[in-house]
MMTF fields as JSON, N, C-alpha, C and O atoms, coordinates in Angstrom:
{
  "mmtfVersion": "1.0.0",
  "mmtfProducer": "UNKNOWN",
  "numBonds": 383,
  "numAtoms": 384,
  "numGroups": 96,
  "numChains": 1,
  "numModels": 1,
  "chainsPerModel": [1],
  "groupsPerChain": [96],
  "chainIdList": ["A"],
  "bondAtomList": [4, 2, 8, 6, 12, 10, 16, 14, 20, 18, 24, 22, 28, 26, 32, 30, 36, 34, 40, 38, 44, 42, 48, 46, 52, 50, 56, 54, 60, 58, 64, 62, 68, 66, 72, 70, 76, 74, 80, 78, 84, 82, 88, 86, 92, 90, 96, 94, 100, 98, 104, 102, 108, 106, 112, 110, 116, 114, 120, 118, 124, 122, 128, 126, 132, 130, 136, 134, 140, 138, 144, 142, 148, 146, 152, 150, 156, 154, 160, 158, 164, 162, 168, 166, 172, 170, 176, 174, 180, 178, 184, 182, 188, 186, 192, 190, 196, 194, 200, 198, 204, 202, 208, 206, 212, 210, 216, 214, 220, 218, 224, 222, 228, 226, 232, 230, 236, 234, 240, 238, 244, 242, 248, 246, 252, 250, 256, 254, 260, 258, 264, 262, 268, 266, 272, 270, 276, 274, 280, 278, 284, 282, 288, 286, 292, 290, 296, 294, 300, 298, 304, 302, 308, 306, 312, 310, 316, 314, 320, 318, 324, 322, 328, 326, 332, 330, 336, 334, 340, 338, 344, 342, 348, 346, 352, 350, 356, 354, 360, 358, 364, 362, 368, 366, 372, 370, 376, 374, 380, 378],
  "bondOrderList": [1, 1, 1, 1, 1, 1, 1, 1, 1, 1, 1, 1, 1, 1, 1, 1, 1, 1, 1, 1, 1, 1, 1, 1, 1, 1, 1, 1, 1, 1, 1, 1, 1, 1, 1, 1, 1, 1, 1, 1, 1, 1, 1, 1, 1, 1, 1, 1, 1, 1, 1, 1, 1, 1, 1, 1, 1, 1, 1, 1, 1, 1, 1, 1, 1, 1, 1, 1, 1, 1, 1, 1, 1, 1, 1, 1, 1, 1, 1, 1, 1, 1, 1, 1, 1, 1, 1, 1, 1, 1, 1, 1, 1, 1, 1],
  "groupList": [{"groupName": "MET", "atomNameList": ["N", "CA", "C", "O"], "elementList": ["N", "C", "C", "O"], "formalChargeList": [0, 0, 0, 0], "bondAtomList": [1, 0, 2, 1, 3, 2], "bondOrderList": [1, 1, 2], "singleLetterCode": "M", "chemCompType": "L-PEPTIDE LINKING"}, {"groupName": "GLY", "atomNameList": ["N", "CA", "C", "O"], "elementList": ["N", "C", "C", "O"], "formalChargeList": [0, 0, 0, 0], "bondAtomList": [1, 0, 2, 1, 3, 2], "bondOrderList": [1, 1, 2], "singleLetterCode": "G", "chemCompType": "PEPTIDE LINKING"}, {"groupName": "THR", "atomNameList": ["N", "CA", "C", "O"], "elementList": ["N", "C", "C", "O"], "formalChargeList": [0, 0, 0, 0], "bondAtomList": [1, 0, 2, 1, 3, 2], "bondOrderList": [1, 1, 2], "singleLetterCode": "T", "chemCompType": "L-PEPTIDE LINKING"}, {"groupName": "ILE", "atomNameList": ["N", "CA", "C", "O"], "elementList": ["N", "C", "C", "O"], "formalChargeList": [0, 0, 0, 0], "bondAtomList": [1, 0, 2, 1, 3, 2], "bondOrderList": [1, 1, 2], "singleLetterCode": "I", "chemCompType": "L-PEPTIDE LINKING"}, {"groupName": "SER", "atomNameList": ["N", "CA", "C", "O"], "elementList": ["N", "C", "C", "O"], "formalChargeList": [0, 0, 0, 0], "bondAtomList": [1, 0, 2, 1, 3, 2], "bondOrderList": [1, 1, 2], "singleLetterCode": "S", "chemCompType": "L-PEPTIDE LINKING"}, {"groupName": "ALA", "atomNameList": ["N", "CA", "C", "O"], "elementList": ["N", "C", "C", "O"], "formalChargeList": [0, 0, 0, 0], "bondAtomList": [1, 0, 2, 1, 3, 2], "bondOrderList": [1, 1, 2], "singleLetterCode": "A", "chemCompType": "L-PEPTIDE LINKING"}, {"groupName": "ARG", "atomNameList": ["N", "CA", "C", "O"], "elementList": ["N", "C", "C", "O"], "formalChargeList": [0, 0, 0, 0], "bondAtomList": [1, 0, 2, 1, 3, 2], "bondOrderList": [1, 1, 2], "singleLetterCode": "R", "chemCompType": "L-PEPTIDE LINKING"}, {"groupName": "VAL", "atomNameList": ["N", "CA", "C", "O"], "elementList": ["N", "C", "C", "O"], "formalChargeList": [0, 0, 0, 0], "bondAtomList": [1, 0, 2, 1, 3, 2], "bondOrderList": [1, 1, 2], "singleLetterCode": "V", "chemCompType": "L-PEPTIDE LINKING"}, {"groupName": "PRO", "atomNameList": ["N", "CA", "C", "O"], "elementList": ["N", "C", "C", "O"], "formalChargeList": [0, 0, 0, 0], "bondAtomList": [1, 0, 2, 1, 3, 2], "bondOrderList": [1, 1, 2], "singleLetterCode": "P", "chemCompType": "L-PEPTIDE LINKING"}, {"groupName": "ASP", "atomNameList": ["N", "CA", "C", "O"], "elementList": ["N", "C", "C", "O"], "formalChargeList": [0, 0, 0, 0], "bondAtomList": [1, 0, 2, 1, 3, 2], "bondOrderList": [1, 1, 2], "singleLetterCode": "D", "chemCompType": "L-PEPTIDE LINKING"}, {"groupName": "GLU", "atomNameList": ["N", "CA", "C", "O"], "elementList": ["N", "C", "C", "O"], "formalChargeList": [0, 0, 0, 0], "bondAtomList": [1, 0, 2, 1, 3, 2], "bondOrderList": [1, 1, 2], "singleLetterCode": "E", "chemCompType": "L-PEPTIDE LINKING"}, {"groupName": "LEU", "atomNameList": ["N", "CA", "C", "O"], "elementList": ["N", "C", "C", "O"], "formalChargeList": [0, 0, 0, 0], "bondAtomList": [1, 0, 2, 1, 3, 2], "bondOrderList": [1, 1, 2], "singleLetterCode": "L", "chemCompType": "L-PEPTIDE LINKING"}, {"groupName": "TYR", "atomNameList": ["N", "CA", "C", "O"], "elementList": ["N", "C", "C", "O"], "formalChargeList": [0, 0, 0, 0], "bondAtomList": [1, 0, 2, 1, 3, 2], "bondOrderList": [1, 1, 2], "singleLetterCode": "Y", "chemCompType": "L-PEPTIDE LINKING"}, {"groupName": "ASN", "atomNameList": ["N", "CA", "C", "O"], "elementList": ["N", "C", "C", "O"], "formalChargeList": [0, 0, 0, 0], "bondAtomList": [1, 0, 2, 1, 3, 2], "bondOrderList": [1, 1, 2], "singleLetterCode": "N", "chemCompType": "L-PEPTIDE LINKING"}, {"groupName": "LYS", "atomNameList": ["N", "CA", "C", "O"], "elementList": ["N", "C", "C", "O"], "formalChargeList": [0, 0, 0, 0], "bondAtomList": [1, 0, 2, 1, 3, 2], "bondOrderList": [1, 1, 2], "singleLetterCode": "K", "chemCompType": "L-PEPTIDE LINKING"}, {"groupName": "TRP", "atomNameList": ["N", "CA", "C", "O"], "elementList": ["N", "C", "C", "O"], "formalChargeList": [0, 0, 0, 0], "bondAtomList": [1, 0, 2, 1, 3, 2], "bondOrderList": [1, 1, 2], "singleLetterCode": "W", "chemCompType": "L-PEPTIDE LINKING"}, {"groupName": "GLN", "atomNameList": ["N", "CA", "C", "O"], "elementList": ["N", "C", "C", "O"], "formalChargeList": [0, 0, 0, 0], "bondAtomList": [1, 0, 2, 1, 3, 2], "bondOrderList": [1, 1, 2], "singleLetterCode": "Q", "chemCompType": "L-PEPTIDE LINKING"}, {"groupName": "PHE", "atomNameList": ["N", "CA", "C", "O"], "elementList": ["N", "C", "C", "O"], "formalChargeList": [0, 0, 0, 0], "bondAtomList": [1, 0, 2, 1, 3, 2], "bondOrderList": [1, 1, 2], "singleLetterCode": "F", "chemCompType": "L-PEPTIDE LINKING"}, {"groupName": "HIS", "atomNameList": ["N", "CA", "C", "O"], "elementList": ["N", "C", "C", "O"], "formalChargeList": [0, 0, 0, 0], "bondAtomList": [1, 0, 2, 1, 3, 2], "bondOrderList": [1, 1, 2], "singleLetterCode": "H", "chemCompType": "L-PEPTIDE LINKING"}],
  "groupTypeList": [0, 1, 2, 3, 4, 5, 6, 7, 8, 9, 10, 11, 10, 5, 10, 11, 10, 2, 12, 11, 10, 9, 10, 13, 11, 9, 6, 4, 2, 5, 7, 6, 14, 11, 11, 2, 10, 1, 11, 9, 10, 15, 6, 6, 10, 16, 5, 11, 10, 6, 11, 5, 13, 1, 14, 3, 4, 17, 4, 14, 5, 5, 10, 0, 5, 1, 0, 4, 7, 15, 9, 17, 5, 16, 11, 5, 14, 10, 6, 9, 3, 2, 15, 7, 9, 9, 9, 18, 7, 9, 1, 9, 11, 10, 5, 11],
  "groupIdList": [1, 2, 3, 4, 5, 6, 7, 8, 9, 10, 11, 12, 13, 14, 15, 16, 17, 18, 19, 20, 21, 22, 23, 24, 25, 26, 27, 28, 29, 30, 31, 32, 33, 34, 35, 36, 37, 38, 39, 40, 41, 42, 43, 44, 45, 46, 47, 48, 49, 50, 51, 52, 53, 54, 55, 56, 57, 58, 59, 60, 61, 62, 63, 64, 65, 66, 67, 68, 69, 70, 71, 72, 73, 74, 75, 76, 77, 78, 79, 80, 81, 82, 83, 84, 85, 86, 87, 88, 89, 90, 91, 92, 93, 94, 95, 96],
  "secStructList": [7, 7, 7, 7, 7, 7, 7, 7, 7, 2, 2, 2, 2, 2, 2, 2, 2, 2, 2, 2, 2, 2, 2, 6, 7, 7, 2, 2, 2, 2, 2, 2, 2, 2, 2, 2, 2, 2, 2, 2, 2, 2, 2, 2, 2, 2, 2, 2, 2, 2, 2, 2, 2, 6, 1, 1, 7, 2, 2, 2, 2, 2, 2, 2, 2, 6, 7, 7, 2, 2, 2, 2, 2, 2, 2, 2, 2, 2, 6, 6, 7, 7, 7, 1, 7, 2, 2, 2, 2, 2, 2, 2, 2, 2, 6, 7],
  "xCoordList": [-20.356, -19.405, -19.122, -20.099, -17.926, -17.504, -17.845, -18.195, -17.756, -18.059, -16.636, -15.999, -16.229, -14.998, -15.402, -16.01, -14.998, -15.381, -14.057, -13.224, -13.868, -12.515, -12.757, -13.673, -12.039, -11.984, -10.903, -9.817, -11.31, -10.365, -10.244, -11.252, -9.103, -9.061, -10.109, -10.692, -10.361, -11.482, -11.0, -11.835, -9.701, -9.269, -9.442, -9.711, -9.297, -9.553, -10.883, -11.153, -11.775, -13.356, -13.804, -14.754, -13.134, -13.679, -13.106, -13.666, -11.953, -11.642, -12.508, -13.016, -12.774, -13.661, -15.096, -15.73, -15.58, -16.858, -16.783, -17.684, -15.511, -15.282, -15.311, -15.848, -14.73, -14.557, -15.948, -16.359, -16.744, -18.195, -18.859, -19.458, -18.819, -19.604, -19.144, -19.941, -17.723, -17.188, -17.457, -17.75, -17.396, -17.664, -19.149, -19.567, -19.941, -21.311, -21.467, -22.116, -20.846, -20.978, -21.401, -21.139, -22.105, -22.49, -21.176, -20.201, -21.171, -19.984, -19.467, -18.302, -20.246, -19.865, -19.181, -18.187, -19.735, -19.221, -17.853, -16.882, -17.754, -16.558, -15.455, -14.398, -15.666, -14.629, -14.226, -13.027, -15.215, -14.739, -13.815, -12.901, -14.146, -13.541, -12.071, -11.078, -11.965, -10.572, -9.765, -8.555, -10.384, -9.706, -9.14, -7.94, -9.971, -9.603, -8.409, -7.539, -8.398, -7.448, -6.245, -5.18, -6.269, -5.136, -4.464, -3.258, -5.289, -4.714, -4.128, -3.144, -4.645, -4.102, -2.777, -1.808, -2.762, -1.312, -0.461, 0.684, -0.796, 0.089, 0.659, 1.847, -0.333, 0.162, 1.066, 2.086, 0.771, 1.867, 3.185, 4.163, 3.332, 4.451, 5.147, 6.377, 4.497, 5.197, 5.616, 6.711, 4.942, 5.503, 6.713, 7.616, 6.91, 7.876, 9.222, 10.354, 8.891, 10.0, 10.591, 11.81, 9.709, 10.175, 10.93, 12.026, 10.33, 11.019, 12.501, 13.512, 12.459, 13.798, 14.683, 15.899, 14.187, 15.295, 15.535, 16.376, 14.886, 15.196, 14.519, 15.022, 13.368, 12.74, 11.599, 11.266, 11.079, 10.23, 10.436, 11.132, 9.959, 10.183, 9.306, 8.28, 9.711, 8.815, 7.334, 6.42, 7.063, 5.646, 4.933, 3.764, 5.52, 4.92, 4.62, 3.599, 5.536, 5.356, 4.06, 3.253, 3.891, 2.947, 1.621, 0.722, 1.529, 0.482, 0.148, -1.014, 1.161, 0.908, 0.265, -0.646, 0.693, 0.31, -1.111, -1.758, -1.646, -2.826, -3.026, -4.027, -1.728, -1.501, -1.213, -0.921, -1.334, -0.949, 0.619, 1.155, 1.267, 2.724, 3.246, 4.199, 2.512, 2.749, 2.595, 3.55, 1.502, 1.401, 2.201, 2.459, 2.613, 3.491, 5.007, 5.736, 5.278, 6.557, 6.664, 7.713, 5.608, 5.577, 5.794, 6.661, 5.053, 5.049, 6.615, 7.152, 7.305, 8.535, 9.675, 10.708, 9.33, 10.002, 9.895, 10.9, 8.553, 8.392, 8.963, 9.172, 9.262, 9.711, 11.227, 11.932, 11.765, 13.196, 13.615, 14.629, 12.877, 12.992, 13.685, 13.094, 14.917, 15.678, 15.227, 15.456, 14.646, 14.18, 14.819, 14.413, 15.824, 16.752, 18.028, 18.473, 18.584, 19.924, 21.019, 21.094, 21.772, 23.012, 23.778, 24.113, 24.072, 24.919, 24.148, 24.726, 22.889, 22.219, 22.144, 22.138, 22.078, 22.116, 23.541, 23.731, 24.529, 25.951, 26.179, 26.78, 25.652, 25.733, 25.011, 25.503, 23.892, 23.144, 23.915, 23.734, 24.709, 25.482, 26.653, 27.053, 27.29, 28.448, 28.082, 28.908, 26.866, 26.505, 26.212, 26.027, 26.186, 25.893, 27.279, 27.37],
  "yCoordList": [-0.494, 0.421, 1.655, 2.157, 2.277, 3.308, 4.622, 4.597, 5.777, 7.106, 7.794, 7.637, 8.545, 9.419, 10.735, 10.881, 11.766, 13.064, 13.886, 13.777, 14.596, 15.269, 16.866, 17.109, 17.686, 19.033, 18.944, 18.39, 19.556, 19.595, 20.921, 21.611, 21.31, 22.657, 22.782, 21.804, 24.059, 24.392, 23.81, 23.263, 23.885, 23.319, 21.926, 21.467, 21.165, 19.817, 19.388, 18.573, 20.057, 19.937, 20.229, 19.586, 21.334, 21.574, 20.608, 20.473, 19.901, 18.718, 17.676, 17.069, 17.351, 16.168, 16.494, 15.521, 17.582, 17.957, 17.533, 16.944, 17.925, 17.6, 16.084, 15.629, 15.315, 13.864, 13.406, 12.627, 13.925, 13.423, 13.442, 12.437, 14.487, 14.663, 13.897, 13.293, 13.795, 13.04, 11.545, 10.853, 11.029, 9.641, 9.361, 8.207, 10.368, 10.014, 9.247, 8.21, 9.836, 9.21, 10.101, 11.301, 9.567, 10.315, 10.611, 9.866, 11.632, 12.057, 10.777, 10.397, 10.231, 8.93, 7.869, 7.358, 7.479, 6.498, 6.982, 6.227, 8.266, 8.677, 8.628, 8.077, 9.237, 9.242, 7.771, 7.5, 6.753, 5.552, 4.883, 4.109, 5.252, 4.659, 5.337, 4.626, 6.589, 7.183, 6.739, 6.536, 6.601, 6.163, 4.774, 4.552, 3.841, 2.574, 2.377, 1.536, 3.216, 3.25, 3.809, 3.227, 4.983, 5.504, 4.365, 4.12, 3.751, 2.691, 1.488, 0.908, 1.137, 0.003, 0.358, -0.399, 1.675, 2.184, 2.218, 1.843, 2.673, 2.809, 1.323, 1.076, 0.453, -1.029, -1.516, -2.12, -1.296, -1.74, -1.148, -1.833, 0.17, 0.985, 0.431, 0.399, 0.041, -0.436, -1.834, -2.222, -2.538, -3.957, -3.849, -4.632, -3.075, -2.826, -2.335, -2.767, -1.43, -0.845, -1.871, -1.968, -2.662, -3.793, -4.832, -5.245, -5.254, -6.169, -5.665, -6.302, -4.503, -4.04, -3.865, -4.006, -3.588, -3.536, -4.937, -5.084, -5.964, -7.306, -7.523, -8.369, -6.876, -7.013, -8.215, -8.877, -8.416, -9.489, -10.227, -9.709, -11.393, -12.249, -11.814, -11.17, -12.168, -11.764, -12.36, -11.634, -13.508, -13.926, -13.175, -12.823, -12.943, -11.964, -10.552, -9.974, -9.995, -8.7, -8.764, -7.835, -9.702, -9.982, -9.927, -9.133, -10.755, -10.96, -9.544, -9.16, -8.862, -7.52, -6.614, -5.882, -6.605, -5.707, -6.155, -5.357, -7.312, -7.78, -8.117, -7.935, -8.713, -8.882, -10.472, -11.105, -11.086, -12.36, -12.272, -11.174, -13.285, -13.33, -12.714, -11.948, -13.165, -12.85, -11.323, -10.662, -10.761, -9.349, -8.479, -7.315, -9.057, -8.33, -8.304, -7.313, -9.548, -9.495, -8.526, -7.916, -8.381, -7.367, -6.002, -5.236, -5.732, -4.377, -4.12, -3.043, -5.15, -4.954, -4.819, -4.159, -5.489, -5.189, -3.817, -3.235, -3.182, -1.887, -0.92, 0.206, -1.186, -0.169, -0.459, 0.306, -1.565, -1.763, -2.186, -1.716, -3.014, -3.522, -4.936, -5.898, -5.016, -6.244, -7.138, -6.749, -8.22, -9.127, -10.517, -11.36, -10.665, -11.915, -11.224, -10.195, -11.918, -11.37, -11.77, -12.914, -10.919, -11.172, -12.389, -13.293, -12.395, -13.571, -14.865, -15.868, -14.801, -16.089, -16.531, -17.744, -15.62, -15.9, -16.264, -17.139, -15.685, -16.035, -17.446, -18.249, -17.725, -19.317, -20.185, -21.283, -19.852, -20.807, -20.818, -21.823, -19.94, -19.99, -20.808, -21.579, -20.677, -21.405, -23.092, -23.945, -23.38, -24.738, -25.4, -26.611, -24.637, -24.84, -25.564, -25.871],
  "zCoordList": [13.448, 12.69, 13.445, 14.002, 13.584, 14.085, 13.386, 12.206, 14.069, 13.328, 13.576, 14.617, 12.537, 12.641, 12.106, 11.045, 12.966, 12.502, 12.399, 13.299, 11.472, 11.34, 10.781, 9.995, 11.165, 10.517, 9.392, 9.559, 8.201, 7.158, 6.491, 6.339, 6.095, 5.268, 4.27, 3.802, 3.925, 2.98, 1.649, 0.928, 1.259, -0.048, -0.233, -1.343, 0.854, 0.966, 0.611, -0.271, 1.434, 1.263, 0.006, -0.439, -0.832, -2.001, -3.024, -4.112, -2.692, -3.625, -3.325, -4.268, -2.161, -1.846, -2.501, -2.91, -2.616, -3.27, -4.719, -5.314, -5.271, -6.792, -7.05, -8.061, -6.127, -6.058, -6.075, -6.934, -5.046, -4.905, -6.147, -6.531, -6.826, -8.156, -9.135, -9.852, -9.331, -10.439, -10.163, -11.138, -9.069, -8.692, -8.517, -8.612, -8.268, -7.929, -6.606, -6.471, -5.735, -4.382, -3.343, -3.424, -2.264, -1.23, -0.291, -0.394, 0.561, 1.318, 2.126, 2.006, 2.825, 3.558, 2.987, 3.503, 1.819, 0.955, 0.372, 0.423, -0.197, -0.606, 0.338, 0.033, 1.597, 2.621, 2.932, 2.977, 3.162, 3.306, 2.236, 2.52, 1.029, -0.239, -0.167, -0.322, 0.049, 0.143, 1.357, 1.262, 2.409, 3.734, 3.354, 3.513, 2.857, 2.595, 1.621, 1.849, 0.482, -0.385, 0.243, 0.037, 1.07, 1.605, 2.566, 2.516, 3.371, 4.254, 3.501, 3.963, 2.474, 1.697, 1.203, 1.265, 0.65, 0.234, 1.177, 0.922, 2.504, 3.565, 3.938, 4.145, 3.982, 4.409, 3.332, 3.663, 1.975, 1.018, 1.111, 0.812, 1.531, 1.77, 3.119, 3.139, 4.125, 5.312, 4.96, 5.366, 4.327, 3.9, 3.053, 3.348, 2.104, 1.222, 1.999, 1.782, 2.864, 3.752, 4.641, 4.782, 5.261, 6.283, 5.504, 5.883, 4.403, 3.407, 3.175, 3.471, 2.638, 2.207, 3.442, 3.316, 4.536, 5.68, 6.194, 7.081, 5.729, 6.298, 7.53, 8.27, 7.954, 9.214, 9.071, 10.054, 7.859, 7.571, 6.441, 5.567, 6.248, 5.0, 3.908, 4.125, 2.698, 1.688, 1.784, 1.393, 2.23, 2.266, 3.408, 3.247, 4.43, 5.484, 5.06, 5.433, 4.264, 3.459, 2.552, 2.593, 1.852, 0.838, 1.797, 1.52, 2.88, 3.697, 4.352, 4.487, 4.714, 5.369, 4.433, 4.822, 3.154, 2.139, 1.709, 1.032, 2.021, 1.582, 0.15, -0.543, -0.201, -1.759, -1.801, -0.786, -3.168, -3.366, -3.422, -3.575, -3.313, -3.367, -4.933, -5.076, -5.871, -7.287, -7.39, -7.797, -7.059, -7.24, -6.343, -6.649, -5.192, -4.227, -4.997, -5.056, -5.532, -6.195, -7.353, -7.559, -8.099, -9.162, -8.525, -8.945, -7.581, -6.897, -6.443, -6.705, -5.758, -5.235, -6.479, -6.362, -7.562, -8.713, -9.233, -9.641, -9.241, -9.849, -8.95, -9.401, -7.696, -6.683, -6.577, -5.919, -7.217, -7.202, -5.763, -5.246, -5.18, -3.839, -3.92, -4.411, -3.434, -3.494, -2.171, -1.026, -2.436, -1.419, -1.255, -0.455, -2.063, -1.973, -1.523, -2.031, -0.485, -0.046, -0.998, -1.447, -1.266, -2.331, -1.827, -2.592, -0.406, 0.081, -0.254, -0.672, -0.064, -0.284, -1.61, -1.823, -2.661, -4.142, -4.478, -5.323, -3.905, -4.227, -3.84, -4.554, -2.632, -2.041, -2.882, -3.144, -3.357, -4.378, -5.667, -6.355, -6.12, -7.454, -7.222, -8.094, -5.98, -5.77, -5.678, -6.004, -5.238, -5.266, -6.587, -6.711, -7.435, -8.895, -9.468, -10.656]
}
């Protein structure tokens, strides 16, 4: 396991101290938890952005986000991300 050291503004450190007390965590555990949550959110945002830009498929985006396809579909719906190309849908409708 690696070690990360960082300087933070006094306000952020004070907020971290409040978080430690509220969550009843030691500093290392709290920082790991917050870092993990932040990186999880970053991965989801990256996956949504790449999906919206057509750079990756829906299943690849769900995988990148670390989510099931069902949970990722719900997230995409909540964020109003269109992941099916309108031309593809129109073509499917014409086949009917």
